[in-house]
PDB file of C-alpha atoms and ligand atoms in Angstrom:
ATOM      1  CA  MET A 820     -78.835 135.921 232.130  1.00  0.00           C
ATOM      2  CA  LEU A 821     -76.529 136.357 229.187  1.00  0.00           C
ATOM      3  CA  ASP A 822     -75.078 133.123 227.574  1.00  0.00           C
ATOM      4  CA  LEU A 823     -71.221 133.234 227.804  1.00  0.00           C
ATOM      5  CA  TYR A 824     -68.761 132.731 225.011  1.00  0.00           C
ATOM      6  CA  ALA A 825     -65.220 133.710 224.469  1.00  0.00           C
ATOM      7  CA  VAL A 826     -62.078 133.379 222.214  1.00  0.00           C
ATOM      8  CA  ILE A 827     -58.984 131.726 224.028  1.00  0.00           C
ATOM      9  CA  GLY A 828     -55.501 131.975 223.017  1.00  0.00           C
ATOM     10  CA  ASN A 829     -52.091 133.354 223.851  1.00  0.00           C
ATOM     11  CA  PRO A 830     -51.291 136.018 223.216  1.00  0.00           C
ATOM     12  CA  ILE A 831     -54.973 137.153 222.877  1.00  0.00           C
ATOM     13  CA  ALA A 832     -55.026 141.104 223.349  1.00  0.00           C
ATOM     14  CA  HIS A 833     -55.017 141.574 219.540  1.00  0.00           C
ATOM     15  CA  SER A 834     -58.080 139.624 219.040  1.00  0.00           C
ATOM     16  CA  LYS A 835     -60.979 141.037 216.907  1.00  0.00           C
ATOM     17  CA  SER A 836     -63.210 138.129 217.775  1.00  0.00           C
ATOM     18  CA  PRO A 837     -65.040 139.865 220.837  1.00  0.00           C
ATOM     19  CA  PHE A 838     -65.850 142.988 218.465  1.00  0.00           C
ATOM     20  CA  ILE A 839     -67.113 140.863 215.751  1.00  0.00           C
ATOM     21  CA  HIS A 840     -69.328 138.352 217.863  1.00  0.00           C
ATOM     22  CA  THR A 841     -70.823 141.521 219.797  1.00  0.00           C
ATOM     23  CA  ILE A 842     -72.014 143.018 216.671  1.00  0.00           C
ATOM     24  CA  PHE A 843     -73.317 139.660 215.428  1.00  0.00           C
ATOM     25  CA  ALA A 844     -75.164 139.259 218.752  1.00  0.00           C
ATOM     26  CA  GLN A 845     -76.722 142.832 218.181  1.00  0.00           C
ATOM     27  CA  GLN A 846     -77.623 142.104 214.745  1.00  0.00           C
ATOM     28  CA  THR A 847     -79.552 138.884 215.518  1.00  0.00           C
ATOM     29  CA  HIS A 848     -80.908 139.817 218.967  1.00  0.00           C
ATOM     30  CA  GLN A 849     -78.953 137.001 220.752  1.00  0.00           C
ATOM     31  CA  ALA A 850     -78.808 137.421 224.550  1.00  0.00           C
ATOM     32  CA  MET A 851     -74.955 136.720 224.924  1.00  0.00           C
ATOM     33  CA  GLN A 852     -71.847 138.052 225.989  1.00  0.00           C
ATOM     34  CA  TYR A 853     -68.260 137.312 224.291  1.00  0.00           C
ATOM     35  CA  THR A 854     -65.039 137.923 225.947  1.00  0.00           C
ATOM     36  CA  ALA A 855     -61.258 137.120 225.441  1.00  0.00           C
ATOM     37  CA  ILE A 856     -59.443 134.715 227.572  1.00  0.00           C
ATOM     38  CA  LEU A 857     -55.646 134.491 227.795  1.00  0.00           C
ATOM     39  CA  ALA A 858     -54.885 130.950 228.463  1.00  0.00           C
ATOM     40  CA  PRO A 859     -51.482 129.809 230.120  1.00  0.00           C
ATOM     41  CA  LEU A 860     -49.261 128.112 227.498  1.00  0.00           C
ATOM     42  CA  ASP A 861     -48.935 125.058 229.854  1.00  0.00           C
ATOM     43  CA  ASP A 862     -52.530 124.697 230.839  1.00  0.00           C
ATOM     44  CA  PHE A 863     -55.069 125.111 228.080  1.00  0.00           C
ATOM     45  CA  LYS A 864     -57.217 122.493 229.451  1.00  0.00           C
ATOM     46  CA  ALA A 865     -57.755 124.027 232.946  1.00  0.00           C
ATOM     47  CA  ALA A 866     -58.620 127.391 231.408  1.00  0.00           C
ATOM     48  CA  VAL A 867     -61.316 125.699 229.205  1.00  0.00           C
ATOM     49  CA  GLU A 868     -62.682 123.886 232.178  1.00  0.00           C
ATOM     50  CA  SER A 869     -62.790 126.888 234.253  1.00  0.00           C
ATOM     51  CA  PHE A 870     -64.730 128.805 231.701  1.00  0.00           C
ATOM     52  CA  HIS A 871     -67.169 125.773 231.164  1.00  0.00           C
ATOM     53  CA  HIS A 872     -67.612 125.614 235.131  1.00  0.00           C
ATOM     54  CA  GLN A 873     -68.614 129.241 234.981  1.00  0.00           C
ATOM     55  CA  GLY A 874     -71.444 128.394 232.621  1.00  0.00           C
ATOM     56  CA  GLY A 875     -69.611 129.156 229.151  1.00  0.00           C
ATOM     57  CA  LYS A 876     -71.446 127.713 226.269  1.00  0.00           C
ATOM     58  CA  GLY A 877     -68.719 127.974 223.587  1.00  0.00           C
ATOM     59  CA  LEU A 878     -65.159 129.005 222.699  1.00  0.00           C
ATOM     60  CA  ASN A 879     -63.314 129.995 219.702  1.00  0.00           C
ATOM     61  CA  VAL A 880     -59.786 128.631 219.896  1.00  0.00           C
ATOM     62  CA  THR A 881     -56.734 130.492 218.379  1.00  0.00           C
ATOM     63  CA  VAL A 882     -53.002 130.177 218.237  1.00  0.00           C
ATOM     64  CA  PRO A 883     -51.380 128.022 219.574  1.00  0.00           C
ATOM     65  CA  PHE A 884     -54.123 125.906 221.008  1.00  0.00           C
ATOM     66  CA  LYS A 885     -55.961 124.461 217.868  1.00  0.00           C
ATOM     67  CA  LEU A 886     -54.285 120.955 218.262  1.00  0.00           C
ATOM     68  CA  GLN A 887     -54.954 120.851 221.929  1.00  0.00           C
ATOM     69  CA  ALA A 888     -58.657 121.723 221.340  1.00  0.00           C
ATOM     70  CA  PHE A 889     -58.806 118.958 218.911  1.00  0.00           C
ATOM     71  CA  GLN A 890     -57.617 116.625 221.546  1.00  0.00           C
ATOM     72  CA  LEU A 891     -59.800 117.880 224.297  1.00  0.00           C
ATOM     73  CA  ALA A 892     -63.164 117.689 222.305  1.00  0.00           C
ATOM     74  CA  SER A 893     -65.080 114.440 223.000  1.00  0.00           C
ATOM     75  CA  ARG A 894     -67.043 114.745 219.764  1.00  0.00           C
ATOM     76  CA  LEU A 895     -65.769 116.199 216.342  1.00  0.00           C
ATOM     77  CA  THR A 896     -67.499 117.351 213.326  1.00  0.00           C
ATOM     78  CA  GLU A 897     -66.298 115.753 210.029  1.00  0.00           C
ATOM     79  CA  ARG A 898     -64.211 118.751 208.983  1.00  0.00           C
ATOM     80  CA  ALA A 899     -62.540 118.913 212.259  1.00  0.00           C
ATOM     81  CA  THR A 900     -61.814 115.244 212.338  1.00  0.00           C
ATOM     82  CA  ILE A 901     -60.102 115.508 208.762  1.00  0.00           C
ATOM     83  CA  ALA A 902     -58.338 118.815 209.633  1.00  0.00           C
ATOM     84  CA  GLN A 903     -57.130 117.355 212.924  1.00  0.00           C
ATOM     85  CA  ALA A 904     -57.412 120.966 214.270  1.00  0.00           C
ATOM     86  CA  VAL A 905     -60.297 122.612 216.166  1.00  0.00           C
ATOM     87  CA  ASN A 906     -60.999 126.367 216.396  1.00  0.00           C
ATOM     88  CA  THR A 907     -64.617 126.271 217.738  1.00  0.00           C
ATOM     89  CA  LEU A 908     -65.909 124.310 220.882  1.00  0.00           C
ATOM     90  CA  ARG A 909     -69.445 124.144 221.914  1.00  0.00           C
ATOM     91  CA  PHE A 910     -70.346 122.676 225.349  1.00  0.00           C
ATOM     92  CA  GLU A 911     -73.068 120.261 225.381  1.00  0.00           C
ATOM     93  CA  ASP A 912     -74.676 118.321 228.021  1.00  0.00           C
ATOM     94  CA  ASN A 913     -72.068 115.653 228.493  1.00  0.00           C
ATOM     95  CA  GLU A 914     -69.957 116.401 225.696  1.00  0.00           C
ATOM     96  CA  ILE A 915     -67.553 119.088 224.104  1.00  0.00           C
ATOM     97  CA  LEU A 916     -68.174 119.253 220.319  1.00  0.00           C
ATOM     98  CA  GLY A 917     -65.047 120.396 218.267  1.00  0.00           C
ATOM     99  CA  ASP A 918     -65.400 122.017 214.799  1.00  0.00           C
ATOM    100  CA  ASN A 919     -63.234 123.842 212.398  1.00  0.00           C
ATOM    101  CA  THR A 920     -64.675 126.913 210.619  1.00  0.00           C
ATOM    102  CA  ASP A 921     -61.576 128.385 209.118  1.00  0.00           C
ATOM    103  CA  GLY A 922     -61.918 126.515 205.870  1.00  0.00           C
ATOM    104  CA  VAL A 923     -65.365 127.402 205.198  1.00  0.00           C
ATOM    105  CA  GLY A 924     -64.576 130.983 206.183  1.00  0.00           C
ATOM    106  CA  LEU A 925     -61.927 131.227 203.540  1.00  0.00           C
ATOM    107  CA  VAL A 926     -63.926 129.668 200.836  1.00  0.00           C
ATOM    108  CA  ARG A 927     -67.008 131.883 201.512  1.00  0.00           C
ATOM    109  CA  ASP A 928     -64.799 134.907 201.455  1.00  0.00           C
ATOM    110  CA  ILE A 929     -63.146 133.975 197.982  1.00  0.00           C
ATOM    111  CA  GLU A 930     -66.391 132.660 196.366  1.00  0.00           C
ATOM    112  CA  LEU A 931     -69.097 134.878 197.819  1.00  0.00           C
ATOM    113  CA  ASN A 932     -67.365 138.281 198.832  1.00  0.00           C
ATOM    114  CA  LEU A 933     -64.768 138.286 196.116  1.00  0.00           C
ATOM    115  CA  GLY A 934     -66.765 136.472 193.410  1.00  0.00           C
ATOM    116  CA  ILE A 935     -64.157 134.088 192.226  1.00  0.00           C
ATOM    117  CA  THR A 936     -64.953 130.417 191.873  1.00  0.00           C
ATOM    118  CA  LEU A 937     -62.457 127.765 193.047  1.00  0.00           C
ATOM    119  CA  THR A 938     -63.792 124.975 190.870  1.00  0.00           C
ATOM    120  CA  ALA A 939     -61.352 123.927 188.050  1.00  0.00           C
ATOM    121  CA  LYS A 940     -58.917 126.602 189.304  1.00  0.00           C
ATOM    122  CA  ARG A 941     -55.005 125.870 189.744  1.00  0.00           C
ATOM    123  CA  ILE A 942     -54.628 126.817 193.474  1.00  0.00           C
ATOM    124  CA  LEU A 943     -51.263 127.297 195.081  1.00  0.00           C
ATOM    125  CA  LEU A 944     -51.194 127.082 198.951  1.00  0.00           C
ATOM    126  CA  ILE A 945     -48.133 128.401 200.475  1.00  0.00           C
ATOM    127  CA  GLY A 946     -47.653 127.190 204.075  1.00  0.00           C
ATOM    128  CA  ALA A 947     -48.446 123.875 205.800  1.00  0.00           C
ATOM    129  CA  GLY A 948     -48.991 124.903 209.546  1.00  0.00           C
ATOM    130  CA  GLY A 949     -52.129 124.868 211.440  1.00  0.00           C
ATOM    131  CA  ALA A 950     -54.131 127.336 209.312  1.00  0.00           C
ATOM    132  CA  ALA A 951     -53.294 125.553 206.184  1.00  0.00           C
ATOM    133  CA  GLN A 952     -54.376 122.159 207.754  1.00  0.00           C
ATOM    134  CA  GLY A 953     -57.840 123.706 208.349  1.00  0.00           C
ATOM    135  CA  ILE A 954     -58.499 124.848 204.842  1.00  0.00           C
ATOM    136  CA  ILE A 955     -57.356 122.025 202.651  1.00  0.00           C
ATOM    137  CA  LEU A 956     -60.426 119.861 202.723  1.00  0.00           C
ATOM    138  CA  PRO A 957     -62.923 122.801 202.024  1.00  0.00           C
ATOM    139  CA  LEU A 958     -60.866 123.974 199.076  1.00  0.00           C
ATOM    140  CA  LEU A 959     -60.731 120.482 197.884  1.00  0.00           C
ATOM    141  CA  GLN A 960     -64.450 120.122 198.075  1.00  0.00           C
ATOM    142  CA  GLN A 961     -64.639 123.035 195.701  1.00  0.00           C
ATOM    143  CA  GLN A 962     -63.026 120.655 193.079  1.00  0.00           C
ATOM    144  CA  PRO A 963     -60.052 122.687 191.902  1.00  0.00           C
ATOM    145  CA  ALA A 964     -58.108 121.364 188.810  1.00  0.00           C
ATOM    146  CA  ILE A 965     -55.313 120.962 191.204  1.00  0.00           C
ATOM    147  CA  LEU A 966     -54.241 122.060 194.852  1.00  0.00           C
ATOM    148  CA  ALA A 967     -50.529 122.428 195.140  1.00  0.00           C
ATOM    149  CA  ILE A 968     -48.999 122.952 198.603  1.00  0.00           C
ATOM    150  CA  ALA A 969     -45.656 124.543 199.185  1.00  0.00           C
ATOM    151  CA  ASN A 970     -43.736 125.008 202.398  1.00  0.00           C
ATOM    152  CA  ARG A 971     -40.368 126.121 203.629  1.00  0.00           C
ATOM    153  CA  THR A 972     -40.025 122.850 205.435  1.00  0.00           C
ATOM    154  CA  PRO A 973     -41.026 120.644 202.442  1.00  0.00           C
ATOM    155  CA  GLN A 974     -41.546 117.423 204.586  1.00  0.00           C
ATOM    156  CA  LYS A 975     -44.644 119.119 206.250  1.00  0.00           C
ATOM    157  CA  ALA A 976     -46.145 120.015 202.839  1.00  0.00           C
ATOM    158  CA  GLN A 977     -45.547 116.303 201.797  1.00  0.00           C
ATOM    159  CA  LEU A 978     -47.272 114.981 204.971  1.00  0.00           C
ATOM    160  CA  LEU A 979     -50.281 117.108 204.379  1.00  0.00           C
ATOM    161  CA  GLN A 980     -50.382 115.984 200.728  1.00  0.00           C
ATOM    162  CA  GLN A 981     -50.509 112.451 201.794  1.00  0.00           C
ATOM    163  CA  GLN A 982     -53.065 113.117 204.573  1.00  0.00           C
ATOM    164  CA  PHE A 983     -55.487 114.811 202.066  1.00  0.00           C
ATOM    165  CA  LEU A 984     -54.904 112.629 198.881  1.00  0.00           C
ATOM    166  CA  PRO A 985     -58.109 110.687 199.241  1.00  0.00           C
ATOM    167  CA  PHE A 986     -60.069 113.966 199.130  1.00  0.00           C
ATOM    168  CA  GLY A 987     -58.964 115.475 195.827  1.00  0.00           C
ATOM    169  CA  ASN A 988     -56.173 116.347 193.313  1.00  0.00           C
ATOM    170  CA  ILE A 989     -53.360 117.613 195.547  1.00  0.00           C
ATOM    171  CA  ILE A 990     -49.646 117.746 195.060  1.00  0.00           C
ATOM    172  CA  ALA A 991     -46.681 118.998 197.208  1.00  0.00           C
ATOM    173  CA  GLU A 992     -44.124 121.525 195.920  1.00  0.00           C
ATOM    174  CA  ASN A 993     -40.660 122.545 196.934  1.00  0.00           C
ATOM    175  CA  PHE A 994     -40.020 126.306 197.232  1.00  0.00           C
ATOM    176  CA  THR A 995     -37.020 125.840 195.029  1.00  0.00           C
ATOM    177  CA  SER A 996     -38.327 123.583 192.511  1.00  0.00           C
ATOM    178  CA  PHE A 997     -41.845 124.254 191.304  1.00  0.00           C
ATOM    179  CA  SER A 998     -42.951 121.759 188.596  1.00  0.00           C
ATOM    180  CA  ASP A 999     -45.397 124.400 187.169  1.00  0.00           C
ATOM    181  CA  LYS A1000     -45.751 128.198 187.720  1.00  0.00           C
ATOM    182  CA  ARG A1001     -49.176 128.725 186.521  1.00  0.00           C
ATOM    183  CA  PHE A1002     -51.630 129.201 189.274  1.00  0.00           C
ATOM    184  CA  ASP A1003     -54.940 131.221 189.088  1.00  0.00           C
ATOM    185  CA  ILE A1004     -55.339 131.494 192.831  1.00  0.00           C
ATOM    186  CA  ILE A1005     -52.366 131.816 195.302  1.00  0.00           C
ATOM    187  CA  ILE A1006     -53.084 131.741 199.011  1.00  0.00           C
ATOM    188  CA  ASN A1007     -50.487 132.581 201.565  1.00  0.00           C
ATOM    189  CA  ALA A1008     -51.181 130.687 204.780  1.00  0.00           C
ATOM    190  CA  THR A1009     -47.620 131.273 206.222  1.00  0.00           C
ATOM    191  CA  SER A1010     -46.938 133.556 209.307  1.00  0.00           C
ATOM    192  CA  ALA A1011     -44.206 134.950 207.386  1.00  0.00           C
ATOM    193  CA  SER A1012     -46.122 138.492 206.903  1.00  0.00           C
ATOM    194  CA  LEU A1013     -46.292 138.839 210.748  1.00  0.00           C
ATOM    195  CA  ASN A1014     -42.494 139.621 210.470  1.00  0.00           C
ATOM    196  CA  ASN A1015     -42.699 141.342 207.258  1.00  0.00           C
ATOM    197  CA  ALA A1016     -40.936 138.575 205.538  1.00  0.00           C
ATOM    198  CA  LEU A1017     -41.859 137.033 202.156  1.00  0.00           C
ATOM    199  CA  PRO A1018     -41.832 133.145 201.568  1.00  0.00           C
ATOM    200  CA  GLU A1019     -38.967 132.400 199.146  1.00  0.00           C
ATOM    201  CA  VAL A1020     -41.373 131.332 196.235  1.00  0.00           C
ATOM    202  CA  PRO A1021     -40.599 131.956 192.519  1.00  0.00           C
ATOM    203  CA  ILE A1022     -41.365 135.471 191.919  1.00  0.00           C
ATOM    204  CA  ASP A1023     -42.803 134.847 188.327  1.00  0.00           C
ATOM    205  CA  ILE A1024     -45.843 132.974 189.748  1.00  0.00           C
ATOM    206  CA  PHE A1025     -47.758 136.101 190.685  1.00  0.00           C
ATOM    207  CA  ALA A1026     -48.134 137.614 187.231  1.00  0.00           C
ATOM    208  CA  HIS A1027     -50.340 134.680 186.062  1.00  0.00           C
ATOM    209  CA  ALA A1028     -52.500 134.868 189.174  1.00  0.00           C
ATOM    210  CA  THR A1029     -56.140 136.067 189.073  1.00  0.00           C
ATOM    211  CA  LEU A1030     -56.144 136.297 192.847  1.00  0.00           C
ATOM    212  CA  VAL A1031     -53.456 136.455 195.466  1.00  0.00           C
ATOM    213  CA  TYR A1032     -54.751 136.031 198.867  1.00  0.00           C
ATOM    214  CA  ASP A1033     -52.937 136.628 202.325  1.00  0.00           C
ATOM    215  CA  MET A1034     -54.706 135.122 205.275  1.00  0.00           C
ATOM    216  CA  MET A1035     -53.021 137.679 207.521  1.00  0.00           C
ATOM    217  CA  TYR A1036     -54.465 140.890 207.982  1.00  0.00           C
ATOM    218  CA  GLY A1037     -53.583 144.296 209.363  1.00  0.00           C
ATOM    219  CA  SER A1038     -53.973 148.166 208.969  1.00  0.00           C
ATOM    220  CA  GLU A1039     -51.698 148.111 206.062  1.00  0.00           C
ATOM    221  CA  LEU A1040     -51.263 145.789 203.034  1.00  0.00           C
ATOM    222  CA  SER A1041     -48.739 142.936 203.925  1.00  0.00           C
ATOM    223  CA  HIS A1042     -45.290 142.796 202.054  1.00  0.00           C
ATOM    224  CA  PHE A1043     -46.610 139.667 200.383  1.00  0.00           C
ATOM    225  CA  LEU A1044     -49.619 141.526 198.935  1.00  0.00           C
ATOM    226  CA  LYS A1045     -47.548 144.585 197.975  1.00  0.00           C
ATOM    227  CA  PHE A1046     -44.970 142.257 196.337  1.00  0.00           C
ATOM    228  CA  ALA A1047     -47.723 140.253 194.424  1.00  0.00           C
ATOM    229  CA  GLN A1048     -49.212 143.514 193.246  1.00  0.00           C
ATOM    230  CA  GLN A1049     -45.970 144.702 192.023  1.00  0.00           C
ATOM    231  CA  GLN A1050     -45.479 141.493 190.108  1.00  0.00           C
ATOM    232  CA  GLY A1051     -48.719 141.863 188.219  1.00  0.00           C
ATOM    233  CA  ALA A1052     -51.319 140.051 190.261  1.00  0.00           C
ATOM    234  CA  ARG A1053     -54.784 141.061 188.967  1.00  0.00           C
ATOM    235  CA  GLN A1054     -56.513 140.957 192.308  1.00  0.00           C
ATOM    236  CA  ILE A1055     -55.336 140.818 195.947  1.00  0.00           C
ATOM    237  CA  ALA A1056     -57.069 140.229 199.273  1.00  0.00           C
ATOM    238  CA  ASP A1057     -56.191 140.148 202.939  1.00  0.00           C
ATOM    239  CA  GLY A1058     -57.612 137.695 205.550  1.00  0.00           C
ATOM    240  CA  ILE A1059     -60.155 140.092 207.158  1.00  0.00           C
ATOM    241  CA  GLY A1060     -63.075 138.596 205.167  1.00  0.00           C
ATOM    242  CA  MET A1061     -62.191 135.006 206.170  1.00  0.00           C
ATOM    243  CA  LEU A1062     -61.768 136.063 209.870  1.00  0.00           C
ATOM    244  CA  VAL A1063     -65.445 137.388 209.834  1.00  0.00           C
ATOM    245  CA  GLU A1064     -66.627 134.564 207.926  1.00  0.00           C
ATOM    246  CA  GLN A1065     -65.204 131.810 210.111  1.00  0.00           C
ATOM    247  CA  ALA A1066     -66.553 133.707 213.021  1.00  0.00           C
ATOM    248  CA  ALA A1067     -70.116 133.829 211.382  1.00  0.00           C
ATOM    249  CA  GLU A1068     -69.971 130.021 211.023  1.00  0.00           C
ATOM    250  CA  SER A1069     -68.968 129.600 214.575  1.00  0.00           C
ATOM    251  CA  PHE A1070     -71.754 131.859 215.785  1.00  0.00           C
ATOM    252  CA  PHE A1071     -74.164 129.796 213.483  1.00  0.00           C
ATOM    253  CA  LEU A1072     -72.926 126.476 215.248  1.00  0.00           C
ATOM    254  CA  TRP A1073     -73.678 128.116 218.740  1.00  0.00           C
ATOM    255  CA  ARG A1074     -76.648 129.971 218.147  1.00  0.00           C
ATOM    256  CA  GLY A1075     -78.436 128.495 215.044  1.00  0.00           C
ATOM    257  CA  VAL A1076     -78.645 131.830 213.309  1.00  0.00           C
ATOM    258  CA  LYS A1077     -76.636 133.218 210.526  1.00  0.00           C
ATOM    259  CA  PRO A1078     -75.286 136.926 211.032  1.00  0.00           C
ATOM    260  CA  GLN A1079     -74.699 139.119 208.098  1.00  0.00           C
ATOM    261  CA  THR A1080     -71.050 139.419 207.439  1.00  0.00           C
ATOM    262  CA  ILE A1081     -70.499 142.220 204.843  1.00  0.00           C
ATOM    263  CA  PRO A1082     -71.592 145.090 207.085  1.00  0.00           C
ATOM    264  CA  VAL A1083     -69.015 143.607 209.859  1.00  0.00           C
ATOM    265  CA  ILE A1084     -66.219 143.325 207.215  1.00  0.00           C
ATOM    266  CA  THR A1085     -66.764 146.870 205.907  1.00  0.00           C
ATOM    267  CA  LEU A1086     -66.858 148.363 209.508  1.00  0.00           C
ATOM    268  CA  LEU A1087     -63.553 146.469 210.503  1.00  0.00           C
ATOM    269  CA  ARG A1088     -61.946 147.908 207.240  1.00  0.00           C
ATOM    270  CA  SER A1089     -63.033 151.405 208.005  1.00  0.00           C
ATOM    271  CA  MET A1090     -61.800 151.096 211.658  1.00  0.00           C
ATOM    272  CA  ASN A1091     -58.480 149.560 210.488  1.00  0.00           C
ATOM    273  CA  PHE A1092     -58.039 152.677 208.202  1.00  0.00           C
ATOM    274  CA  LYS A1093     -59.037 155.254 210.764  1.00  0.00           C
ATOM    275  CA  GLN A1094     -57.273 153.656 213.877  1.00  0.00           C
ATOM    276  CA  GLY A1095     -54.504 151.987 212.391  1.00  0.00           C
ATOM    277  CA  MET A1096     -55.442 148.675 214.421  1.00  0.00           C
ATOM    278  CA  ASN A1097     -53.161 145.707 214.134  1.00  0.00           C
ATOM    279  CA  LYS A1098     -53.888 142.176 213.890  1.00  0.00           C
TER     280      LYS A1098
HETATM  281  P1  NDP B1984     -48.299 128.185 212.242  1.00  0.00           P
HETATM  282  O1  NDP B1984     -47.251 128.678 213.166  1.00  0.00           O
HETATM  283  O2  NDP B1984     -49.035 126.860 212.544  1.00  0.00           O
HETATM  284  O3  NDP B1984     -47.473 127.912 210.749  1.00  0.00           O
HETATM  285  C1  NDP B1984     -46.571 128.801 210.250  1.00  0.00           C
HETATM  286  C2  NDP B1984     -46.385 128.481 208.847  1.00  0.00           C
HETATM  287  O4  NDP B1984     -45.647 129.730 208.273  1.00  0.00           O
HETATM  288  C3  NDP B1984     -45.442 127.304 208.594  1.00  0.00           C
HETATM  289  O5  NDP B1984     -45.821 126.630 207.371  1.00  0.00           O
HETATM  290  C4  NDP B1984     -44.059 127.971 208.493  1.00  0.00           C
HETATM  291  O6  NDP B1984     -43.145 127.205 207.690  1.00  0.00           O
HETATM  292  C5  NDP B1984     -44.326 129.230 207.611  1.00  0.00           C
HETATM  293  N1  NDP B1984     -43.418 130.205 207.762  1.00  0.00           N
HETATM  294  C6  NDP B1984     -43.223 130.926 208.793  1.00  0.00           C
HETATM  295  N2  NDP B1984     -42.362 132.012 208.543  1.00  0.00           N
HETATM  296  C7  NDP B1984     -42.081 131.753 207.325  1.00  0.00           C
HETATM  297  C8  NDP B1984     -41.067 132.442 206.386  1.00  0.00           C
HETATM  298  N3  NDP B1984     -40.403 133.471 206.767  1.00  0.00           N
HETATM  299  N4  NDP B1984     -40.995 132.126 205.261  1.00  0.00           N
HETATM  300  C9  NDP B1984     -41.691 130.913 204.567  1.00  0.00           C
HETATM  301  N5  NDP B1984     -42.665 130.323 205.362  1.00  0.00           N
HETATM  302  C10 NDP B1984     -42.722 130.619 206.760  1.00  0.00           C
HETATM  303  O7  NDP B1984     -49.123 129.305 211.922  1.00  0.00           O
HETATM  304  P2  NDP B1984     -50.818 129.314 211.507  1.00  0.00           P
HETATM  305  O8  NDP B1984     -50.769 128.304 210.341  1.00  0.00           O
HETATM  306  O9  NDP B1984     -51.542 128.994 212.607  1.00  0.00           O
HETATM  307  O10 NDP B1984     -51.057 130.774 211.033  1.00  0.00           O
HETATM  308  C11 NDP B1984     -50.567 131.045 209.636  1.00  0.00           C
HETATM  309  C12 NDP B1984     -51.158 132.505 209.258  1.00  0.00           C
HETATM  310  O11 NDP B1984     -52.467 132.479 209.028  1.00  0.00           O
HETATM  311  C13 NDP B1984     -50.952 133.605 210.330  1.00  0.00           C
HETATM  312  O12 NDP B1984     -50.519 134.841 209.608  1.00  0.00           O
HETATM  313  C14 NDP B1984     -52.379 133.750 210.772  1.00  0.00           C
HETATM  314  O13 NDP B1984     -52.601 135.190 211.441  1.00  0.00           O
HETATM  315  C15 NDP B1984     -53.259 133.594 209.685  1.00  0.00           C
HETATM  316  N6  NDP B1984     -54.532 133.074 209.974  1.00  0.00           N
HETATM  317  C16 NDP B1984     -55.543 133.716 209.660  1.00  0.00           C
HETATM  318  C17 NDP B1984     -56.968 133.461 209.882  1.00  0.00           C
HETATM  319  C18 NDP B1984     -57.968 134.262 209.310  1.00  0.00           C
HETATM  320  O14 NDP B1984     -59.203 134.151 209.809  1.00  0.00           O
HETATM  321  N7  NDP B1984     -57.674 135.311 208.525  1.00  0.00           N
HETATM  322  C19 NDP B1984     -57.159 132.261 210.569  1.00  0.00           C
HETATM  323  C20 NDP B1984     -55.973 131.390 210.933  1.00  0.00           C
HETATM  324  C21 NDP B1984     -54.652 131.902 210.668  1.00  0.00           C
HETATM  325  P3  NDP B1984     -42.226 126.047 208.343  1.00  0.00           P
HETATM  326  O15 NDP B1984     -43.228 124.718 208.440  1.00  0.00           O
HETATM  327  O16 NDP B1984     -41.030 125.944 207.392  1.00  0.00           O
HETATM  328  O17 NDP B1984     -41.825 126.638 209.736  1.00  0.00           O
END
């Protein structure tokens, strides 16, 4: 009997999670099967319960259900409690454990895979949606000099700043009135790149950056990364590494073993290049 896992979202056809977890399972010799579930937009809970009743052991949760997964979980890890968003569920005897592995995935990709330390750096986070919410605590735990959040709708950045103030040096910025434009690391956590749009931040921020990171990924460089490169950013990176690292952390939560991530990142990049796979 194979243990059942899945990623649940809407839409879900684009998801690379079944591919990633199948390779992790082969690598670590785990008897498991991982599929994708398209949940109806108005009945996430029923879709989760149905999977659980079929013997499902755990789920990855993606857009637009991370908040509903947070509410559905009966027990939460500390990082999920603070993020108020859940991307991983583990079914236990009488409980559903909710976790959030997005932030640790991003931090590992930047620090271990790209070799850039976050400690004492000036970091700009653009965006204040579900993804941003999940990565702020792990970023602050690395003790950057400052973490500035800027969002198109400034009130959302201000709310996140207040929510995370107890955990580190965090400020909220306005797209039109940056108090300072010198950032070492700039992270795009908006969905603007999905529509080939650019967040309207001051263009001179990129020239000072050591790393510009777009959490989105695809077969081609995003507009955001191309633009940052043209403006003089020293290093750019897309979100493939984060995707694989957050998956590895979920896998560890479920199976208690850590898969190797670098071979999977390399494989995904080569497949993107050859097959032009989208998000
Ligand atoms: P949400 O819908 O929750 O938030 C969207 C954010 O993008 C908001 O801050 C919104 O601003 C902003 N935004 C959208 N369009 C524009 C625009 N044209 N200009 C400026 N800001 C814009 O999405 P998520 O937070 O869930 O996802 C964000 C991105 O992160 C996606 O691209 C997703 O693919 C990626 N992601 C990658 C992961 C990975 O593992 N690599 C994991 C999770 C997410 P406003 O508040 O003003 O509407």
